[in-house]
Amino acid sequence: MFKEFKAFIARGNVLDLAVAVIIGAAFGKIVSSLTDDIIMPVIGKITGGLDFSSHFLILGKVPAELAGSSDYAALKKAGVAVFGYGAFVTAAVNFLILAFIIFLLVRSVHKLMDKPKEPAAAAPEPADVALLREIRDELKKRPTV
C-alpha cells in the first residue's frame, strides 16, 4: 500500500496540484491584502470616507458591555447576530480581483500555446516515386486492347 501511495504522490499531476494549492493560498493572501489595505480604502475615500468592512446591521441582542459598540469583530466574537454586508462587499471585490488575474493568466497561457505552427515545407518527392508516377501516367494514355 505504501508503494502505491508513493507512486501516486510521485506522479507529476499530484505534485503540480500541490504546488498550485500552496501558491494559490499565498496568492490569495496577497490579493486579500491588496483589497483590504489598498483598494477598499481608496473606494472608501472616493465614496466619502466609507469603510465597507465595518458596515453591518445588528440582528441580535447586544451584551451590556458592548452596548453602542460599532466594532464588527468584537460584536461577532461576542456571538451577536450581525448582518455584515460590508465584509461581504470586501470579499466580493477580493474575488473579482482574483478572478480577473486568473483570467489574464489563462488568456496569456492560451495565447502562448495556441500559436499556429508554420506548415512544414513539403519534402521533395523521391526520384523512384516520380519515375513510377510517370510510368503510370504513360500507361493510362495508351489505348487498351
Tab-separated table of C-alpha atoms in Angstrom:
chain	number	residue	atom	x	y	z
A	1	MET	CA	0.000	0.000	0.000
A	2	PHE	CA	2.863	2.383	0.812
A	3	LYS	CA	4.404	1.672	-2.616
A	4	GLU	CA	1.132	2.561	-4.344
A	5	PHE	CA	0.812	5.742	-2.298
A	6	LYS	CA	4.403	6.689	-3.135
A	7	ALA	CA	3.744	6.078	-6.856
A	8	PHE	CA	0.560	8.158	-6.636
A	9	ILE	CA	2.315	11.077	-4.952
A	10	ALA	CA	5.288	10.900	-7.332
A	11	ARG	CA	3.102	11.435	-10.388
A	12	GLY	CA	3.570	14.863	-11.905
A	13	ASN	CA	-0.090	15.897	-11.746
A	14	VAL	CA	-0.325	15.434	-7.976
A	15	LEU	CA	2.866	17.371	-7.338
A	16	ASP	CA	1.761	20.130	-9.708
A	17	LEU	CA	-1.585	20.347	-7.937
A	18	ALA	CA	0.066	20.531	-4.512
A	19	VAL	CA	2.353	23.337	-5.671
A	20	ALA	CA	-0.614	25.156	-7.227
A	21	VAL	CA	-2.622	24.946	-3.992
A	22	ILE	CA	0.265	26.303	-1.912
A	23	ILE	CA	0.992	29.125	-4.350
A	24	GLY	CA	-2.751	29.826	-4.650
A	25	ALA	CA	-3.081	30.193	-0.878
A	26	ALA	CA	-0.147	32.608	-0.751
A	27	PHE	CA	-1.511	34.497	-3.751
A	28	GLY	CA	-4.929	34.683	-2.052
A	29	LYS	CA	-3.324	36.405	0.938
A	30	ILE	CA	-1.653	38.922	-1.367
A	31	VAL	CA	-4.954	39.661	-3.102
A	32	SER	CA	-6.719	39.968	0.282
A	33	SER	CA	-4.114	42.482	1.397
A	34	LEU	CA	-4.449	44.356	-1.895
A	35	THR	CA	-8.208	44.509	-1.431
A	36	ASP	CA	-8.271	45.303	2.305
A	37	ASP	CA	-5.280	47.637	2.522
A	38	ILE	CA	-5.204	49.413	-0.843
A	39	ILE	CA	-8.374	49.155	-2.942
A	40	MET	CA	-11.124	49.341	-0.309
A	41	PRO	CA	-9.612	52.401	1.442
A	42	VAL	CA	-9.417	54.159	-1.949
A	43	ILE	CA	-13.057	53.240	-2.660
A	44	GLY	CA	-13.939	54.447	0.844
A	45	LYS	CA	-12.174	57.772	0.192
A	46	ILE	CA	-13.970	58.194	-3.137
A	47	THR	CA	-17.331	57.469	-1.509
A	48	GLY	CA	-16.761	59.966	1.290
A	49	GLY	CA	-14.814	58.047	3.891
A	50	LEU	CA	-16.902	54.886	3.958
A	51	ASP	CA	-15.146	51.820	5.327
A	52	PHE	CA	-17.066	48.890	3.932
A	53	SER	CA	-15.539	46.334	6.282
A	54	SER	CA	-17.257	47.945	9.276
A	55	HIS	CA	-20.715	48.200	7.731
A	56	PHE	CA	-23.181	45.853	9.359
A	57	LEU	CA	-26.650	45.584	10.840
A	58	ILE	CA	-27.165	44.183	14.319
A	59	LEU	CA	-29.780	41.421	14.236
A	60	GLY	CA	-29.469	40.064	17.764
A	61	LYS	CA	-29.288	41.232	21.342
A	62	VAL	CA	-26.073	43.099	22.213
A	63	PRO	CA	-24.416	42.331	25.577
A	64	ALA	CA	-24.308	45.246	28.026
A	65	GLU	CA	-20.521	45.589	27.819
A	66	LEU	CA	-20.761	46.117	24.039
A	67	ALA	CA	-23.796	48.405	24.020
A	68	GLY	CA	-23.313	51.161	21.481
A	69	SER	CA	-20.224	49.468	20.022
A	70	SER	CA	-19.517	49.751	16.332
A	71	ASP	CA	-16.706	47.182	16.352
A	72	TYR	CA	-17.853	44.454	13.974
A	73	ALA	CA	-15.170	41.980	15.048
A	74	ALA	CA	-15.920	42.428	18.764
A	75	LEU	CA	-19.670	42.032	18.247
A	76	LYS	CA	-19.166	38.941	16.112
A	77	LYS	CA	-16.734	37.463	18.668
A	78	ALA	CA	-19.300	38.040	21.419
A	79	GLY	CA	-21.798	35.951	19.460
A	80	VAL	CA	-24.097	38.774	18.428
A	81	ALA	CA	-26.023	38.066	15.240
A	82	VAL	CA	-24.796	40.672	12.770
A	83	PHE	CA	-25.505	41.084	9.069
A	84	GLY	CA	-22.040	42.048	7.780
A	85	TYR	CA	-22.762	43.351	4.305
A	86	GLY	CA	-19.550	45.408	4.313
A	87	ALA	CA	-17.412	42.312	4.848
A	88	PHE	CA	-19.308	40.653	2.011
A	89	VAL	CA	-18.641	43.596	-0.330
A	90	THR	CA	-14.948	43.385	0.550
A	91	ALA	CA	-14.913	39.616	-0.102
A	92	ALA	CA	-16.759	40.112	-3.421
A	93	VAL	CA	-14.220	42.715	-4.581
A	94	ASN	CA	-11.444	40.361	-3.465
A	95	PHE	CA	-12.983	37.560	-5.554
A	96	LEU	CA	-13.384	39.770	-8.620
A	97	ILE	CA	-9.748	40.847	-8.468
A	98	LEU	CA	-8.580	37.256	-8.082
A	99	ALA	CA	-10.858	36.032	-10.896
A	100	PHE	CA	-9.635	38.805	-13.210
A	101	ILE	CA	-5.985	37.991	-12.508
A	102	ILE	CA	-6.610	34.289	-13.149
A	103	PHE	CA	-8.421	35.218	-16.373
A	104	LEU	CA	-5.393	37.234	-17.513
A	105	LEU	CA	-3.040	34.357	-16.682
A	106	VAL	CA	-5.144	31.762	-18.506
A	107	ARG	CA	-5.566	34.072	-21.503
A	108	SER	CA	-1.797	34.612	-21.679
A	109	VAL	CA	-1.107	30.882	-21.499
A	110	HIS	CA	-3.657	30.196	-24.242
A	111	LYS	CA	-2.072	32.826	-26.469
A	112	LEU	CA	1.323	31.216	-25.988
A	113	MET	CA	0.058	27.691	-26.607
A	114	ASP	CA	-2.340	28.377	-29.468
A	115	LYS	CA	0.197	29.958	-31.798
A	116	PRO	CA	-0.328	28.425	-35.218
A	117	LYS	CA	2.587	26.335	-36.279
A	118	GLU	CA	4.160	27.119	-39.605
A	119	PRO	CA	3.394	24.412	-42.115
A	120	ALA	CA	6.368	22.195	-42.689
A	121	ALA	CA	7.895	22.514	-46.138
A	122	ALA	CA	6.829	19.623	-48.308
A	123	ALA	CA	9.597	17.119	-48.676
A	124	PRO	CA	10.763	16.669	-52.264
A	125	GLU	CA	9.314	13.631	-53.920
A	126	PRO	CA	11.794	10.747	-54.132
A	127	ALA	CA	13.089	10.028	-57.631
A	128	ASP	CA	11.735	6.478	-57.748
A	129	VAL	CA	8.229	7.650	-56.841
A	130	ALA	CA	8.360	10.339	-59.522
A	131	LEU	CA	9.526	7.756	-62.087
A	132	LEU	CA	6.746	5.345	-61.139
A	133	ARG	CA	4.206	8.156	-61.376
A	134	GLU	CA	5.409	8.988	-64.916
A	135	ILE	CA	5.183	5.329	-65.945
A	136	ARG	CA	1.656	5.085	-64.578
A	137	ASP	CA	0.574	8.238	-66.402
A	138	GLU	CA	2.089	6.924	-69.693
A	139	LEU	CA	0.308	3.597	-69.282
A	140	LYS	CA	-3.009	5.387	-68.752
A	141	LYS	CA	-2.523	7.271	-72.037
A	142	ARG	CA	-2.102	4.060	-74.088
A	143	PRO	CA	-5.215	2.600	-75.640
A	144	THR	CA	-6.347	-0.636	-74.092
A	145	VAL	CA	-6.713	-3.672	-76.318
